[in-house]
XYZ file of C-alpha atoms in Angstrom:
675
model
C 17.167 115.199 37.677
C 18.976 113.912 34.661
C 16.074 114.911 32.347
C 16.117 118.530 33.567
C 19.914 118.574 32.970
C 19.455 117.948 29.235
C 16.773 120.563 28.488
C 19.053 123.679 28.599
C 21.445 121.935 26.163
C 18.970 122.264 23.362
C 19.946 125.920 22.966
C 23.698 125.354 22.620
C 25.704 125.608 19.436
C 24.688 126.585 15.944
C 21.073 126.237 14.808
C 21.989 123.786 12.098
C 24.132 121.528 14.371
C 22.463 118.533 16.058
C 19.026 119.956 15.448
C 17.636 116.658 14.419
C 19.302 114.769 17.334
C 17.901 117.197 19.884
C 14.465 117.007 18.436
C 14.594 113.182 18.681
C 15.745 113.346 22.327
C 12.931 115.722 23.187
C 10.375 113.502 21.408
C 11.499 110.419 23.431
C 11.408 112.416 26.699
C 7.799 113.393 25.994
C 6.529 109.863 25.367
C 4.167 108.507 28.136
C 6.313 105.431 28.745
C 9.661 107.229 28.685
C 12.420 105.526 30.745
C 15.976 106.645 31.442
C 16.959 103.065 30.649
C 15.728 103.346 27.074
C 18.735 102.267 24.934
C 17.486 104.438 22.000
C 17.589 107.476 24.293
C 21.122 106.573 25.511
C 22.280 106.118 21.903
C 20.984 109.604 21.000
C 22.772 111.176 23.992
C 26.065 109.594 22.842
C 25.446 110.821 19.282
C 24.775 114.314 20.646
C 27.985 114.279 22.700
C 29.945 113.281 19.574
C 28.388 116.138 17.636
C 29.263 118.635 20.471
C 32.909 117.632 20.668
C 34.294 120.555 18.666
C 31.463 123.001 19.354
C 30.807 122.750 23.079
C 33.277 120.321 24.648
C 32.145 120.922 28.259
C 28.535 120.017 27.345
C 29.766 117.064 25.371
C 31.737 115.851 28.444
C 28.699 116.255 30.752
C 26.375 114.417 28.283
C 28.859 111.533 27.944
C 29.187 111.129 31.713
C 25.430 111.030 32.167
C 25.056 108.636 29.214
C 27.597 106.394 30.955
C 25.642 106.411 34.206
C 22.361 105.566 32.392
C 24.089 102.761 30.466
C 25.461 101.285 33.664
C 22.007 101.371 35.320
C 20.459 99.727 32.261
C 23.373 97.271 31.939
C 23.670 98.496 28.342
C 27.248 97.550 27.470
C 27.315 99.175 24.042
C 26.122 102.430 25.528
C 28.901 102.200 28.151
C 31.542 101.714 25.427
C 30.331 104.701 23.332
C 30.205 106.994 26.374
C 33.766 105.947 27.491
C 35.026 106.632 23.959
C 33.674 110.164 24.069
C 34.972 110.751 27.592
C 38.387 109.475 26.454
C 38.345 111.962 23.548
C 37.507 114.767 25.886
C 40.561 114.016 28.054
C 42.672 113.623 24.931
C 41.645 117.030 23.591
C 42.639 118.560 26.932
C 46.038 116.913 26.903
C 45.291 114.437 29.704
C 46.622 111.315 27.954
C 46.623 109.292 31.147
C 42.898 109.727 31.714
C 42.179 109.321 27.988
C 43.981 105.890 27.852
C 42.316 104.822 31.169
C 38.849 105.346 29.648
C 39.776 103.787 26.261
C 41.059 100.695 28.040
C 37.854 100.355 30.126
C 35.850 100.605 26.873
C 38.077 98.010 25.176
C 37.599 95.507 28.087
C 33.804 95.803 27.819
C 33.833 95.588 24.027
C 35.894 92.382 24.211
C 33.593 90.919 26.940
C 30.565 91.206 24.605
C 32.539 90.246 21.433
C 31.442 93.429 19.633
C 34.127 93.604 16.870
C 32.968 96.934 15.402
C 33.192 98.654 18.784
C 36.524 96.997 19.574
C 37.880 98.567 16.314
C 36.560 102.013 17.247
C 38.107 101.888 20.723
C 41.448 100.601 19.332
C 41.495 103.525 16.838
C 41.043 106.033 19.696
C 43.642 104.311 21.856
C 46.175 104.136 19.074
C 45.599 107.859 18.320
C 46.339 108.748 21.940
C 49.665 106.826 21.877
C 50.490 108.766 18.619
C 49.833 112.090 20.422
C 52.094 110.908 23.240
C 54.842 110.163 20.712
C 54.743 106.384 21.158
C 54.400 105.683 17.489
C 55.420 102.037 17.760
C 52.558 101.235 20.188
C 50.241 103.358 18.018
C 51.155 101.502 14.847
C 50.853 98.129 16.626
C 47.343 98.894 17.801
C 46.332 100.357 14.432
C 47.530 97.201 12.656
C 45.582 94.962 15.127
C 42.472 97.044 14.484
C 43.048 96.887 10.751
C 43.216 93.104 10.786
C 39.888 92.951 12.667
C 38.331 95.504 10.313
C 39.333 93.235 7.413
C 37.739 90.283 9.195
C 34.332 92.045 9.712
C 34.613 93.953 6.350
C 34.168 97.351 8.016
C 35.155 99.485 5.075
C 34.763 102.846 6.794
C 37.052 101.839 9.676
C 39.484 100.285 7.121
C 39.701 103.738 5.483
C 40.066 105.615 8.823
C 42.679 103.296 10.246
C 44.725 103.243 7.034
C 44.659 107.031 6.969
C 45.855 107.208 10.600
C 48.679 104.823 9.757
C 49.599 106.957 6.772
C 49.651 109.954 9.156
C 52.265 108.128 11.383
C 54.557 107.680 8.387
C 53.974 111.273 7.328
C 55.007 112.557 10.792
C 58.264 110.567 10.255
C 58.737 112.203 6.834
C 58.454 108.700 5.295
C 56.577 110.038 2.292
C 56.935 106.839 0.257
C 55.248 104.621 2.868
C 52.551 107.276 3.435
C 51.756 107.392 -0.314
C 51.543 103.613 -0.457
C 48.912 103.692 2.288
C 46.951 106.475 0.531
C 46.737 104.425 -2.655
C 45.045 101.693 -0.570
C 42.783 104.295 1.116
C 41.578 105.712 -2.205
C 40.608 102.196 -3.410
C 38.614 101.575 -0.234
C 36.903 105.006 -0.395
C 35.751 104.302 -3.961
C 34.006 101.139 -2.685
C 32.420 103.171 0.180
C 31.195 105.781 -2.312
C 30.766 108.580 0.289
C 31.940 111.981 -1.071
C 32.641 113.308 2.506
C 34.894 110.372 3.299
C 36.725 110.883 0.025
C 37.095 114.627 0.737
C 38.603 113.929 4.151
C 41.200 111.688 2.537
C 41.965 114.263 -0.142
C 42.555 117.019 2.465
C 45.106 114.787 4.276
C 46.672 113.870 0.968
C 47.016 117.565 0.134
C 48.908 118.039 3.396
C 51.233 115.194 2.354
C 51.872 116.701 -1.091
C 52.595 120.021 0.645
C 55.276 118.464 2.760
C 56.660 116.791 -0.410
C 56.736 120.303 -2.066
C 54.395 119.080 -4.781
C 52.227 122.237 -4.521
C 50.178 121.699 -7.673
C 48.908 118.295 -6.476
C 48.407 119.745 -2.995
C 46.272 122.619 -4.264
C 44.278 120.326 -6.638
C 43.331 117.977 -3.736
C 42.626 120.683 -1.181
C 40.308 122.584 -3.606
C 38.226 119.441 -4.317
C 37.912 118.810 -0.538
C 36.841 122.403 0.208
C 33.964 122.199 -2.319
C 32.570 119.037 -0.707
C 32.914 120.325 2.882
C 31.259 123.666 1.997
C 28.394 121.884 0.235
C 27.772 119.594 3.261
C 28.504 122.152 5.976
C 31.253 120.032 7.590
C 32.778 122.925 9.676
C 35.556 121.103 11.446
C 36.975 119.569 8.279
C 36.394 122.792 6.308
C 38.496 124.647 8.888
C 41.270 122.018 8.486
C 41.107 122.369 4.712
C 41.410 126.199 4.855
C 44.431 125.775 7.111
C 46.103 123.303 4.764
C 45.459 125.713 1.877
C 47.071 128.440 3.901
C 50.019 126.135 4.611
C 50.495 125.535 0.900
C 50.669 129.246 0.215
C 52.986 129.777 3.259
C 55.424 127.097 1.900
C 55.471 129.075 -1.361
C 56.066 132.361 0.531
C 52.756 133.716 -0.744
C 52.072 135.403 2.581
C 49.024 137.493 1.615
C 47.154 134.501 0.323
C 48.343 132.389 3.278
C 46.922 135.036 5.711
C 43.594 135.132 3.746
C 43.009 131.405 4.148
C 44.210 131.355 7.740
C 41.643 134.101 8.515
C 38.935 131.992 6.890
C 39.976 129.121 9.123
C 40.059 131.351 12.209
C 36.474 132.493 11.542
C 35.364 128.876 11.633
C 37.333 128.265 14.825
C 35.016 130.752 16.589
C 32.354 128.079 16.098
C 34.429 125.066 16.886
C 36.735 124.128 19.810
C 39.830 122.157 18.739
C 43.035 123.184 20.574
C 45.300 120.861 18.610
C 44.203 122.318 15.281
C 44.356 125.786 16.774
C 48.057 125.467 17.613
C 48.921 124.704 13.960
C 46.684 127.538 12.751
C 48.164 130.116 15.136
C 51.784 129.077 14.317
C 50.961 129.307 10.600
C 49.339 132.751 11.019
C 52.346 133.899 13.033
C 54.770 132.789 10.250
C 52.659 134.371 7.534
C 52.564 137.708 9.454
C 56.291 137.480 10.071
C 56.729 137.040 6.353
C 54.656 140.229 5.775
C 56.832 142.098 8.303
C 53.958 142.392 10.838
C 56.126 141.376 13.785
C 53.841 142.559 16.543
C 50.835 140.649 15.191
C 53.129 137.647 14.478
C 54.166 137.671 18.129
C 50.543 137.738 19.406
C 49.692 134.627 17.361
C 52.898 132.819 18.321
C 52.416 133.494 22.060
C 48.822 132.302 21.912
C 49.856 129.132 20.124
C 52.665 128.595 22.632
C 50.211 129.004 25.558
C 47.749 126.456 24.150
C 50.611 124.032 23.434
C 51.756 124.242 27.022
C 48.201 123.803 28.318
C 47.673 120.492 26.454
C 51.334 119.421 26.640
C 51.863 119.505 22.892
C 55.692 119.472 22.655
C 55.793 119.812 18.825
C 53.609 122.882 19.086
C 55.768 124.400 21.842
C 58.878 123.808 19.675
C 57.478 125.389 16.505
C 55.979 128.386 18.355
C 59.227 129.020 20.327
C 61.170 128.900 17.079
C 58.870 131.512 15.582
C 59.100 133.666 18.761
C 62.893 133.402 18.641
C 62.934 134.774 15.049
C 60.547 137.628 15.951
C 62.467 138.664 19.096
C 65.810 138.403 17.231
C 64.554 140.598 14.421
C 63.144 143.132 16.925
C 66.512 143.266 18.728
C 65.157 141.668 21.950
C 68.109 139.375 22.272
C 67.471 138.250 25.844
C 63.929 137.145 24.900
C 65.254 135.686 21.660
C 67.845 133.619 23.601
C 65.221 132.369 26.014
C 63.002 131.119 23.203
C 65.996 129.768 21.359
C 66.995 127.686 24.388
C 63.417 126.399 24.721
C 63.509 125.516 20.968
C 66.885 123.782 21.397
C 65.753 121.773 24.432
C 62.551 120.685 22.854
C 64.316 119.867 19.567
C 66.807 117.680 21.430
C 64.046 115.923 23.318
C 61.966 115.413 20.188
C 64.949 114.447 17.976
C 65.840 111.705 20.424
C 62.250 110.694 20.502
C 61.952 110.856 16.727
C 64.964 108.574 16.295
C 63.502 106.158 18.789
C 60.092 106.460 17.134
C 61.556 105.793 13.732
C 63.404 102.731 15.044
C 60.339 101.500 16.933
C 58.061 102.015 13.952
C 60.524 100.279 11.658
C 60.668 97.334 14.116
C 56.843 97.263 14.372
C 56.563 97.370 10.574
C 59.166 94.676 10.199
C 57.449 92.489 12.854
C 54.163 92.974 11.006
C 55.720 92.190 7.631
C 57.492 89.179 9.121
C 54.112 87.938 10.499
C 52.593 88.405 7.051
C 55.503 86.541 5.409
C 55.306 83.757 7.978
C 51.570 83.536 7.265
C 52.188 83.439 3.515
C 54.961 80.835 3.992
C 52.681 78.774 6.183
C 49.903 79.017 3.597
C 52.310 77.966 0.837
C 53.410 75.000 2.978
C 49.805 74.074 3.618
C 49.063 74.446 -0.119
C 52.071 72.226 -0.971
C 50.815 69.659 1.483
C 47.329 69.813 -0.020
C 48.881 69.462 -3.485
C 50.671 66.324 -2.341
C 47.331 64.940 -1.028
C 45.721 65.803 -4.405
C 48.447 64.074 -6.384
C 48.167 60.956 -4.180
C 44.426 60.996 -4.581
C 44.784 61.305 -8.415
C 47.163 58.291 -8.414
C 44.678 56.245 -6.290
C 41.906 57.400 -8.672
C 43.881 56.215 -11.721
C 44.468 52.807 -10.093
C 40.809 52.628 -9.118
C 39.672 53.514 -12.698
C 41.934 50.757 -14.245
C 40.664 48.260 -11.696
C 37.092 49.337 -12.346
C 37.547 48.856 -16.159
C 38.882 45.370 -15.613
C 36.107 44.474 -13.280
C 33.578 45.967 -15.677
C 34.887 43.730 -18.516
C 34.763 40.649 -16.334
C 31.262 41.452 -14.991
C 29.631 42.437 -18.288
C 28.590 38.882 -19.092
C 27.518 38.335 -15.485
C 25.289 41.465 -15.643
C 23.588 40.147 -18.745
C 22.752 36.932 -16.978
C 21.684 38.758 -13.771
C 19.330 40.962 -15.815
C 17.248 38.030 -16.903
C 17.317 36.626 -13.344
C 16.268 39.990 -11.910
C 13.376 40.164 -14.357
C 12.118 36.773 -13.228
C 12.637 37.714 -9.573
C 10.669 40.961 -9.976
C 7.793 39.052 -11.635
C 7.825 36.530 -8.764
C 7.830 39.404 -6.230
C 4.912 41.060 -7.943
C 2.917 37.791 -7.836
C 3.890 37.246 -4.259
C 2.599 40.761 -3.369
C -0.647 40.158 -5.250
C -1.104 36.838 -3.493
C -0.445 38.412 -0.081
C -2.974 41.183 -0.819
C -5.510 38.613 -1.916
C -4.987 36.636 1.266
C -5.339 39.783 3.349
C -8.572 40.571 1.466
C -9.791 36.987 2.023
C -8.947 37.150 5.763
C -10.755 40.485 6.091
C -13.838 39.213 4.248
C -14.055 36.109 6.461
C -13.400 38.243 9.584
C -16.276 40.480 8.676
C -18.557 37.735 7.668
C -17.812 35.893 10.872
C -18.004 38.842 13.164
C -20.731 41.094 11.741
C -22.902 38.795 9.644
C -22.855 35.428 11.385
C -24.144 36.870 14.640
C -27.370 38.523 13.257
C -27.978 35.632 10.829
C -27.562 33.034 13.542
C -29.888 34.952 15.846
C -32.502 35.152 13.101
C -32.071 31.446 12.266
C -32.466 30.504 15.967
C -35.618 32.664 16.427
C -37.210 31.219 13.313
C -36.441 27.641 14.451
C -38.037 28.299 17.829
C -41.134 29.705 16.098
C -41.258 26.747 13.661
C -40.989 24.211 16.427
C -43.761 25.949 18.327
C -41.517 26.811 21.273
C -42.688 30.495 21.211
C -46.027 31.931 20.387
C -46.761 34.251 17.543
C -47.320 37.132 19.893
C -43.895 36.572 21.422
C -42.376 36.226 17.941
C -43.917 39.595 16.933
C -42.172 41.258 19.829
C -38.849 40.418 18.221
C -39.817 42.000 14.911
C -38.235 45.488 15.562
C -34.981 43.721 16.597
C -35.135 41.470 13.516
C -35.837 44.501 11.308
C -32.777 46.331 12.686
C -30.613 43.188 12.176
C -31.895 42.808 8.607
C -31.135 46.489 7.925
C -27.678 46.026 9.367
C -27.041 42.889 7.307
C -28.242 44.675 4.117
C -26.066 47.759 4.823
C -23.022 45.626 5.641
C -23.433 43.442 2.583
C -23.738 46.549 0.363
C -20.496 47.975 1.760
C -18.824 44.601 1.647
C -19.678 43.965 -2.031
C -18.585 47.451 -3.015
C -15.329 47.173 -1.076
C -14.584 43.627 -2.298
C -15.148 44.585 -5.877
C -12.780 47.580 -5.548
C -10.101 45.449 -3.870
C -10.269 42.507 -6.242
C -11.198 43.788 -9.647
C -10.542 47.572 -9.316
C -13.491 49.961 -9.193
C -14.510 51.523 -12.440
C -15.512 55.234 -11.906
C -18.036 56.594 -14.388
C -18.527 60.320 -13.755
C -21.651 62.063 -14.805
C -23.882 64.992 -13.812
C -25.104 64.437 -10.208
C -27.533 66.515 -8.122
C -26.074 66.241 -4.670
C -29.266 67.516 -3.034
C -31.165 64.484 -4.467
C -28.590 61.964 -3.171
C -28.725 63.543 0.280
C -32.553 63.644 0.225
C -32.763 59.947 -0.797
C -30.387 58.839 1.916
C -32.207 60.901 4.527
C -35.474 59.096 3.522
C -33.619 55.769 3.688
C -32.142 56.398 7.144
C -34.935 58.468 8.612
C -36.446 55.598 10.554
C -33.136 55.002 12.348
C -32.987 58.711 13.181
C -36.573 58.730 14.501
C -35.834 55.685 16.703
C -33.118 57.701 18.427
C -35.079 60.993 18.301
C -32.255 62.513 16.222
C -33.039 65.484 13.913
C -31.698 64.721 10.413
C -31.425 68.060 8.567
C -30.298 68.849 5.038
C -29.149 72.329 4.222
C -27.971 71.349 0.737
C -29.518 73.862 -1.739
C -31.030 73.033 -5.100
C -28.879 72.822 -8.210
C -25.874 71.666 -6.293
C -24.546 69.880 -9.371
C -21.335 67.797 -9.280
C -19.418 65.762 -11.831
C -18.875 62.322 -10.306
C -19.990 58.663 -10.136
C -23.481 58.816 -8.709
C -23.345 55.267 -7.181
C -20.028 55.868 -5.461
C -20.960 59.283 -4.000
C -24.251 57.770 -2.902
C -22.366 55.051 -0.930
C -20.142 57.840 0.611
C -23.082 59.947 1.742
C -24.965 56.931 3.134
C -22.006 55.681 5.079
C -21.189 59.067 6.602
C -24.815 59.781 7.625
C -25.118 56.265 9.009
C -21.956 56.730 11.068
C -23.225 60.119 12.342
C -26.495 58.492 13.525
C -24.652 55.550 15.017
C -22.420 57.766 17.231
C -25.011 60.465 18.077
C -27.016 59.886 21.327
C -30.757 60.429 21.606
C -32.145 63.914 20.959
C -29.036 64.810 18.942
C -28.707 66.397 15.535
C -27.055 65.509 12.204
C -26.722 68.346 9.621
C -25.644 67.923 6.014
C -24.387 70.972 4.051
C -22.652 71.678 0.725
C -20.496 74.831 0.281
C -19.255 76.014 -3.158
C -15.456 76.524 -3.244
C -13.548 77.347 -6.484
C -14.059 74.397 -8.764
C -15.533 71.959 -6.219
C -18.303 71.320 -3.680
C -17.322 70.791 0.012
C -19.952 68.421 1.534
C -20.059 68.279 5.340
C -21.913 65.870 7.697
C -21.873 67.328 11.161
C -23.136 65.454 14.300
C -23.511 66.222 17.951
C -22.179 62.818 18.922
C -19.439 61.420 21.105
C -16.507 62.589 18.924
C -13.177 60.738 18.941
C -9.674 60.915 20.274
C -6.732 62.258 18.182
C -5.088 58.815 17.734
C -8.297 57.316 16.354
C -8.671 60.296 13.927
C -5.171 59.586 12.517
C -6.003 55.882 11.709
C -9.653 56.038 10.815
C -9.265 56.317 7.029
C -6.511 53.758 6.760
C -7.286 50.804 4.470
C -5.309 48.438 6.771
C -7.172 49.599 9.801
C -10.327 47.687 10.848
C -11.493 50.063 13.538
C -15.073 49.145 14.467
C -16.881 50.311 17.555
C -20.431 50.114 18.921
C -22.717 53.106 18.602
C -24.595 54.880 21.373
C -27.342 52.190 21.161
C -24.856 49.396 20.692
C -25.230 49.521 16.851
C -22.625 47.375 15.056
C -20.408 48.488 12.143
C -18.176 46.798 9.599
C -15.093 48.941 9.958
C -15.055 49.198 6.129
C -17.201 52.226 5.652
C -14.639 55.044 6.040
C -11.852 53.327 4.102
C -14.359 52.668 1.359
C -15.506 56.335 1.400
C -11.933 57.551 1.175
C -11.241 55.344 -1.840
C -14.397 56.363 -3.670
C -13.954 60.087 -2.956
C -10.401 59.959 -4.272
C -11.540 57.990 -7.360
C -13.787 60.960 -8.045
C -10.961 63.460 -7.772
C -11.789 64.648 -4.305
C -10.457 64.539 -0.729
C -11.944 63.474 2.626
C -11.102 64.700 6.086
C -12.597 65.355 9.486
C -12.717 67.574 12.571
C -13.684 65.919 15.873
C -13.775 66.945 19.497
C -14.353 64.231 22.148
C -17.805 64.559 23.759
C -18.670 67.455 21.342
C -19.153 65.724 18.042
C -17.565 65.149 14.631
C -17.745 66.740 11.242
C -16.766 64.730 8.142
C -15.948 66.672 4.979
C -15.399 65.516 1.448
C -14.962 67.402 -1.863
C -16.280 66.568 -5.321
C -15.686 68.407 -8.617
C -18.335 70.926 -9.698
C -20.295 70.390 -12.945
C -18.992 72.727 -15.715
C -19.948 73.354 -19.310
C -17.077 71.120 -20.384
C -18.483 68.237 -18.296
C -21.995 68.796 -19.585
C -20.859 68.499 -23.187
C -18.929 65.327 -22.374
C -22.007 63.819 -20.808
């Protein structure tokens, strides 16, 4: 039902007003997943209501009420606030201040609950404006100042400009031109920072009205003409109408009635397109006075009566007073003394009411201003007191610092000799620590060597020795002895492999490994190690496959990379069950080769992966056929790969297999020349 309600609205108003907004609303409605709770849709409705305010207020009111309902259903608080602001403005434009304030206060409560400072400022601006319309200038000024402080806090420059201009308007209504001009000086500075020509034009049109009341007609005309050019260029009809009216007022003040009527008529033409009763009252009263000045009493009376009727409708006392004064002058000049007396009495009554109110307003505004200034002075005094206290702390700190510096100097002199002695002592202590570390490392190396010898070599050697002794003593026959040959062969291979790793590792730990890079064909190293380890693979029915292409040339130490490849293939065979597969590949990448040894073995847990390359870790496990290992292979591989300028890493999934990778530099022309 709500969607259908909006569709007729797309034909309202001028073609150039809200066209883009209506197109966006229609586009959202036609999307397949359109929802009435869409916050973008609700925002567009509120924007459309805002645009319609002076062109079709009834439609604007209907749109705002429906936007409020949708916001409440969607629990969209910002949407509720914006809808309540527009509803409050509608009641304000119709002279229903009670309803306007009620809606503004609801909006303010919601804005504070969600801590939306920008919306709080907007609501406070509307609320203060309503109190100004009611004549409660003190409350209006108080709320404006609160909003102004918050706008400073969030650095909302546009609202700083709007609020300052509204405060200037309060002082202007009290004929306090000096205070109003002070505020306008601040406003112009803010507008220059904003850099929006329309915002600047709005300020200049209000400034022109101020200069008009100050009877500085040249400055008034200068500012209003600049504003009119901007509003005409950007098609800002509501502000253009106001500017035409101000220009007419300037001519009226100078008794140039023909020109005043001309600009009032221009303004009236625009009011056929916009709906702003408050602005219409001022326009009609101005037109009435201009026609009276031209001796067109009958036409003057029509305008004055129309302005008086609108003033009564929206309870605008100032408008009623000014229109009744004009009507009194018309009737008096026409000889209708009874009518003239009636309007004169109305004028007198309203003047008395308003003059009492004006005196009270002036006093209240003065009190509010004084309170605000006193708060600022108190804040400044408090800041000065705090600064004085901080200065005292700084002075005390400086004194302490001076004492500290003197003490430090004395201590420095007394410790200079001591430092010289300590330096020598420290040097000796560092040398001792270094030797202690070297000794500890040597002991650790020795312990590890003995552990490996005792654990991985003594067992197979002892078994071989025992078997040979039995055979020598004739306790077993030759046929029985030959049955042990495969086992003896495996043990000898294991002893040989372990000794090779052990010697390489021991040399690197004790004397430092010397790396001699040269041109290496990786496919040859892989092929040689496959031939060397092929018997082990066949015993476990494991396919050992090389996918390394020819001319895979690296620049590295051939012996070291050979040990790396042999260890990684041996490990892959060790942890791959029967009928598995081990694949060796080499991929070219930038300036290096990435060699991978992939198996279909048992894989390993994450915690083992994290420790497996550590030089202090002696992780050794049995293979799928109870093959033994030294626990040195991978730490040795890591060291040798890094010595050759590469890196080593792995990917492993338990029960799926492991892939070990290492990188070696590619052979280049530069390397070939060096070789």
